[in-house]
Short mmCIF file of C-alpha atoms in Angstrom, two decimals:
data_model
loop_
_atom_site.label_atom_id
_atom_site.label_comp_id
_atom_site.label_asym_id
_atom_site.label_seq_id
_atom_site.Cartn_x
_atom_site.Cartn_y
_atom_site.Cartn_z
CA UNK A 1 0.51 19.35 4.11
CA UNK A 2 -2.83 21.11 4.43
CA UNK A 3 -4.72 21.50 7.80
CA UNK A 4 -7.91 19.49 7.99
CA UNK A 5 -9.60 22.38 9.66
CA UNK A 6 -9.27 24.37 6.37
CA UNK A 7 -10.77 21.67 4.22
CA UNK A 8 -14.42 21.62 2.89
CA UNK A 9 -16.67 19.12 4.16
CA UNK A 10 -16.28 17.45 0.77
CA UNK A 11 -12.74 17.11 0.79
CA UNK A 12 -12.70 15.96 4.40
CA UNK A 13 -15.09 13.13 3.26
CA UNK A 14 -12.87 12.21 0.40
CA UNK A 15 -9.78 12.16 2.66
CA UNK A 16 -11.50 9.74 5.28
CA UNK A 17 -12.87 7.58 2.60
CA UNK A 18 -10.22 5.05 2.34
CA UNK A 19 -12.04 3.07 -0.63
CA UNK A 20 -11.71 6.09 -2.97
CA UNK A 21 -7.87 5.77 -2.79
CA UNK A 22 -7.28 2.37 -3.96
CA UNK A 23 -5.49 2.01 -7.32
CA UNK A 24 -6.73 -1.47 -7.77
CA UNK A 25 -10.46 -1.05 -8.18
CA UNK A 26 -13.58 1.13 -7.76
CA UNK A 27 -14.46 2.34 -4.24
CA UNK A 28 -17.62 -0.03 -3.93
CA UNK A 29 -15.53 -2.85 -5.33
CA UNK A 30 -12.63 -2.64 -3.05
CA UNK A 31 -15.01 -2.79 -0.14
CA UNK A 32 -16.72 -5.81 -1.29
CA UNK A 33 -13.45 -7.51 -2.12
CA UNK A 34 -12.18 -6.65 1.41
CA UNK A 35 -15.20 -8.36 3.03
CA UNK A 36 -14.74 -11.26 0.92
CA UNK A 37 -11.11 -11.53 1.67
CA UNK A 38 -11.34 -11.38 5.36
CA UNK A 39 -14.34 -13.70 5.46
CA UNK A 40 -12.96 -16.32 3.38
CA UNK A 41 -9.54 -16.09 5.28
CA UNK A 42 -11.53 -16.51 8.54
CA UNK A 43 -13.50 -19.46 7.23
CA UNK A 44 -10.19 -21.08 6.29
CA UNK A 45 -8.57 -20.41 9.58
CA UNK A 46 -11.51 -21.80 11.39
CA UNK A 47 -11.59 -24.95 9.16
CA UNK A 48 -7.87 -25.70 9.76
CA UNK A 49 -7.12 -24.40 13.26
CA UNK A 50 -8.22 -25.55 16.68
CA UNK A 51 -10.74 -22.73 17.92
CA UNK A 52 -12.76 -21.56 20.86
CA UNK A 53 -15.44 -19.34 19.53
CA UNK A 54 -17.81 -16.83 21.19
CA UNK A 55 -15.86 -16.84 24.48
CA UNK A 56 -17.42 -14.10 26.61
CA UNK A 57 -15.17 -11.40 28.16
CA UNK A 58 -18.17 -9.34 29.68
CA UNK A 59 -21.92 -9.57 30.05
CA UNK A 60 -22.70 -7.52 26.82
CA UNK A 61 -24.25 -9.11 23.69
CA UNK A 62 -21.12 -7.96 21.60
CA UNK A 63 -18.45 -8.81 24.42
CA UNK A 64 -17.24 -12.09 23.14
CA UNK A 65 -13.94 -13.14 21.34
CA UNK A 66 -12.49 -16.10 19.20
CA UNK A 67 -9.30 -17.85 19.89
CA UNK A 68 -7.31 -19.71 17.35
CA UNK A 69 -5.12 -22.16 19.05
CA UNK A 70 -1.68 -23.79 17.89
CA UNK A 71 -1.59 -27.68 17.98
CA UNK A 72 1.77 -27.65 19.56
CA UNK A 73 1.32 -27.39 23.51
CA UNK A 74 4.46 -25.24 23.98
CA UNK A 75 4.15 -23.94 27.67
CA UNK A 76 5.20 -20.26 26.77
CA UNK A 77 3.47 -19.33 23.66
CA UNK A 78 3.17 -15.62 22.54
CA UNK A 79 -0.60 -14.43 22.05
CA UNK A 80 -1.61 -11.80 19.64
CA UNK A 81 -5.08 -9.84 20.10
CA UNK A 82 -6.66 -8.49 16.84
CA UNK A 83 -9.14 -5.65 16.75
CA UNK A 84 -10.86 -5.12 13.49
CA UNK A 85 -11.43 -2.33 11.50
CA UNK A 86 -14.61 -0.93 9.81
CA UNK A 87 -14.79 2.65 10.94
CA UNK A 88 -16.29 1.30 14.27
CA UNK A 89 -19.68 0.43 12.32
CA UNK A 90 -18.88 -2.56 10.12
CA UNK A 91 -17.26 -5.84 10.20
CA UNK A 92 -16.98 -8.13 13.31
CA UNK A 93 -14.91 -10.72 14.94
CA UNK A 94 -16.48 -13.29 12.49
CA UNK A 95 -14.31 -11.75 9.87
CA UNK A 96 -11.17 -11.44 11.99
CA UNK A 97 -9.63 -14.66 12.10
CA UNK A 98 -7.93 -14.39 8.61
CA UNK A 99 -4.55 -13.66 9.90
CA UNK A 100 -4.55 -16.78 12.17
CA UNK A 101 -3.26 -19.35 9.72
CA UNK A 102 0.45 -18.20 9.29
CA UNK A 103 0.69 -17.13 13.02
CA UNK A 104 -0.83 -20.34 14.42
CA UNK A 105 1.58 -22.56 12.33
CA UNK A 106 4.40 -20.71 14.07
CA UNK A 107 3.13 -21.47 17.59
CA UNK A 108 1.11 -18.09 18.25
CA UNK A 109 -2.26 -17.94 19.78
CA UNK A 110 -4.66 -15.35 18.00
CA UNK A 111 -7.60 -13.78 19.66
CA UNK A 112 -10.22 -11.81 17.59
CA UNK A 113 -12.11 -9.47 19.72
CA UNK A 114 -15.62 -8.52 19.08
CA UNK A 115 -17.06 -5.23 20.27
CA UNK A 116 -20.42 -3.34 19.83
CA UNK A 117 -20.08 -1.32 16.67
CA UNK A 118 -22.27 1.76 16.16
CA UNK A 119 -25.14 2.65 16.14
CA UNK A 120 -25.53 -0.15 19.00
CA UNK A 121 -22.42 0.85 20.57
CA UNK A 122 -20.76 4.23 21.13
CA UNK A 123 -17.08 5.16 21.12
CA UNK A 124 -16.75 5.24 24.94
CA UNK A 125 -18.43 1.81 25.15
CA UNK A 126 -16.15 0.44 22.40
CA UNK A 127 -12.83 1.63 24.20
CA UNK A 128 -14.11 0.21 27.44
CA UNK A 129 -14.78 -3.25 25.79
CA UNK A 130 -11.40 -3.60 24.16
CA UNK A 131 -9.75 -2.61 27.33
CA UNK A 132 -11.72 -5.29 29.28
CA UNK A 133 -11.28 -7.91 26.56
CA UNK A 134 -7.32 -7.54 27.10
CA UNK A 135 -7.92 -7.89 31.04
CA UNK A 136 -9.98 -11.06 30.35
CA UNK A 137 -7.40 -12.70 28.02
CA UNK A 138 -4.58 -12.13 30.46
CA UNK A 139 -6.71 -13.68 33.28
CA UNK A 140 -7.58 -16.68 31.09
CA UNK A 141 -4.09 -17.05 29.61
CA UNK A 142 -1.67 -16.17 32.37
CA UNK A 143 0.88 -18.79 30.91
CA UNK A 144 1.65 -16.77 27.68
CA UNK A 145 5.32 -15.66 27.01
CA UNK A 146 4.08 -12.45 25.61
CA UNK A 147 1.09 -10.26 24.84
CA UNK A 148 0.84 -8.39 21.62
CA UNK A 149 -1.86 -6.25 19.99
CA UNK A 150 -2.84 -5.93 16.35
CA UNK A 151 -5.32 -3.57 14.88
CA UNK A 152 -6.31 -2.19 11.40
CA UNK A 153 -7.99 1.15 10.76
CA UNK A 154 -10.49 1.72 13.74
CA UNK A 155 -8.97 -1.39 15.29
CA UNK A 156 -5.55 0.41 15.29
CA UNK A 157 -7.16 3.23 16.98
CA UNK A 158 -8.78 0.90 19.52
CA UNK A 159 -5.25 -0.97 20.04
CA UNK A 160 -3.70 2.54 20.76
CA UNK A 161 -6.17 3.28 23.29
CA UNK A 162 -5.47 0.04 24.95
CA UNK A 163 -1.78 1.18 25.25
CA UNK A 164 -2.85 4.51 26.48
CA UNK A 165 -5.08 2.77 29.30
CA UNK A 166 -4.68 3.86 33.09
CA UNK A 167 -4.73 0.34 34.33
CA UNK A 168 -5.08 1.41 38.16
CA UNK A 169 -8.79 1.24 37.32
CA UNK A 170 -8.53 -2.57 36.58
CA UNK A 171 -7.59 -5.51 38.52
CA UNK A 172 -4.53 -6.22 36.52
CA UNK A 173 -1.81 -4.29 34.60
CA UNK A 174 -1.19 -6.21 31.43
CA UNK A 175 2.55 -5.95 30.28
CA UNK A 176 2.07 -5.56 26.39
CA UNK A 177 5.39 -6.54 24.56
CA UNK A 178 4.42 -5.28 21.22
CA UNK A 179 1.83 -3.41 19.12
CA UNK A 180 1.16 -3.58 15.45
CA UNK A 181 -0.88 -0.50 14.34
CA UNK A 182 -2.04 -0.77 10.70
CA UNK A 183 -3.47 2.44 8.80
CA UNK A 184 -4.91 3.91 11.90
CA UNK A 185 -6.74 7.00 13.06
CA UNK A 186 -5.14 8.48 16.28
CA UNK A 187 -6.91 11.99 16.33
CA UNK A 188 -10.86 11.69 15.96
CA UNK A 189 -11.37 15.30 15.61
CA UNK A 190 -11.12 15.60 11.78
CA UNK A 191 -13.93 12.91 11.28
CA UNK A 192 -16.55 14.63 13.41
CA UNK A 193 -18.14 16.53 10.51
CA UNK A 194 -17.97 13.54 8.04
CA UNK A 195 -20.28 10.69 7.20
CA UNK A 196 -18.16 8.56 9.63
CA UNK A 197 -19.48 10.08 12.58
CA UNK A 198 -23.39 9.93 11.63
CA UNK A 199 -23.89 6.54 13.46
CA UNK A 200 -21.17 7.12 16.15
CA UNK A 201 -22.75 10.61 17.19
CA UNK A 202 -19.52 11.76 18.85
CA UNK A 203 -19.35 15.29 20.33
CA UNK A 204 -16.04 17.02 20.32
CA UNK A 205 -15.47 16.07 24.15
CA UNK A 206 -16.15 12.27 23.13
CA UNK A 207 -13.62 12.45 20.28
CA UNK A 208 -10.96 14.34 22.38
CA UNK A 209 -11.25 11.68 25.43
CA UNK A 210 -10.94 8.88 22.84
CA UNK A 211 -8.02 10.15 20.68
CA UNK A 212 -4.82 8.29 21.25
CA UNK A 213 -2.90 11.33 20.23
CA UNK A 214 -3.98 13.07 23.45
CA UNK A 215 -2.83 10.35 25.58
CA UNK A 216 0.90 10.13 25.03
CA UNK A 217 1.95 10.73 28.69
CA UNK A 218 -0.32 7.88 29.93
CA UNK A 219 0.90 5.60 26.99
CA UNK A 220 4.37 6.24 28.30
CA UNK A 221 3.43 5.32 31.86
CA UNK A 222 1.40 2.12 30.79
CA UNK A 223 3.24 0.78 27.82
CA UNK A 224 6.86 2.21 28.26
CA UNK A 225 8.66 -1.18 27.18
CA UNK A 226 6.16 -2.02 24.37
CA UNK A 227 7.70 -2.35 20.74
CA UNK A 228 5.43 -0.33 18.59
CA UNK A 229 5.08 -0.47 15.02
CA UNK A 230 3.13 2.14 13.06
CA UNK A 231 2.46 1.03 9.50
CA UNK A 232 0.65 2.67 6.68
CA UNK A 233 -0.29 2.08 3.03
CA UNK A 234 1.49 3.56 0.25
CA UNK A 235 -2.15 4.31 -1.21
CA UNK A 236 -3.75 5.47 1.90
CA UNK A 237 -5.20 8.93 1.53
CA UNK A 238 -2.80 11.76 2.42
CA UNK A 239 -4.91 12.41 5.69
CA UNK A 240 -4.57 8.78 6.63
CA UNK A 241 -0.85 8.87 6.10
CA UNK A 242 -0.51 12.02 8.04
CA UNK A 243 -2.27 10.48 11.09
CA UNK A 244 0.25 7.70 10.95
CA UNK A 245 3.15 9.82 10.59
CA UNK A 246 2.18 12.20 13.13
CA UNK A 247 1.35 9.68 15.75
CA UNK A 248 4.68 7.93 15.02
CA UNK A 249 6.69 11.08 15.42
CA UNK A 250 4.89 11.85 18.74
CA UNK A 251 5.59 8.43 20.01
CA UNK A 252 9.28 8.80 18.87
CA UNK A 253 9.56 12.21 20.56
CA UNK A 254 8.19 10.80 23.89
CA UNK A 255 11.21 8.33 23.85
CA UNK A 256 9.08 5.25 22.96
CA UNK A 257 10.28 2.20 21.13
CA UNK A 258 8.52 2.76 17.84
CA UNK A 259 9.34 2.29 14.15
CA UNK A 260 7.50 3.40 11.07
CA UNK A 261 6.63 1.10 8.04
CA UNK A 262 5.29 2.75 4.70
CA UNK A 263 4.08 -0.26 2.86
CA UNK A 264 4.82 -0.11 -0.86
CA UNK A 265 2.17 -1.29 -3.42
CA UNK A 266 -0.79 -1.42 -0.86
CA UNK A 267 -3.99 0.47 -0.12
CA UNK A 268 -6.09 0.73 2.97
CA UNK A 269 -7.43 -2.89 2.57
CA UNK A 270 -4.88 -5.12 1.09
CA UNK A 271 -2.27 -3.95 3.56
CA UNK A 272 -3.92 -6.04 6.01
CA UNK A 273 -5.56 -8.57 4.01
CA UNK A 274 -2.21 -9.96 3.01
CA UNK A 275 -1.72 -10.96 6.55
CA UNK A 276 -2.98 -14.43 5.34
CA UNK A 277 0.32 -14.94 3.44
CA UNK A 278 3.26 -16.06 5.60
CA UNK A 279 5.67 -14.61 3.05
CA UNK A 280 4.15 -10.99 3.13
CA UNK A 281 6.40 -8.26 4.55
CA UNK A 282 4.07 -7.45 7.53
CA UNK A 283 3.43 -11.16 8.43
CA UNK A 284 7.25 -11.68 8.63
CA UNK A 285 7.69 -8.30 10.63
CA UNK A 286 4.82 -9.42 13.06
CA UNK A 287 6.45 -13.01 13.65
CA UNK A 288 9.76 -11.28 14.02
CA UNK A 289 8.39 -8.94 16.73
CA UNK A 290 7.11 -12.17 18.55
CA UNK A 291 10.40 -14.06 18.22
CA UNK A 292 8.79 -16.40 15.84
CA UNK A 293 10.65 -15.62 12.51
#
């Protein structure tokens, strides 16, 4: 596998343009289809699920979350927090409830977190926001049986940063039972010179301090008992696949409970879109992780 440092700018851009690797449709079409899928899935979830929308977890404009609540009033329900993708510059919590239907039906609370995407927000702020969202959720839902994280793409990066938090700076130390990291980026350095960084404006210093691959020792302290699944699409780009493979191997070498899922017949987008389907492999895996299969 070639080193990203030896790649031309054009090749780096291609490697970190997930839409150019789908076998289903053109780059523009796959993005349009993805937005339509997550939006319609979220509309469906909001129409058939009990919801609490725009719940503040901080004082900032973008610091709100949506809660999708099961109708059964079991005292100890698992709760999964979802962090959306969109390269830290697209999408929002308003397209992030699509995975709720099959989970809520099984008695799982789903929380979709909003954060201040670029250019309004920067990487340090987004990481701070998702960490504070987790603290807020724990404070509001202290009765849950287990806290789980799920993130896609940029959201998988943010979930990994949550796992790597030094909680001594917060009022609370969340016990995260499981994390589902789907097609994520765990080292931000390769994207510094690409189009992705134009609205983010990250320096190398910012990229390093927000790269989960550099915080394995902190993750081991904060999330030692967390069950982690690193999932990647068959048709993710070689560099995206490499990011997941290397992060998985690093977690495994650190002695953490981690497994790797290479999901066949998927690309960067439908690997997560299909969580609307209760029979989809990753939906079943997520439910199994929460003891709800």
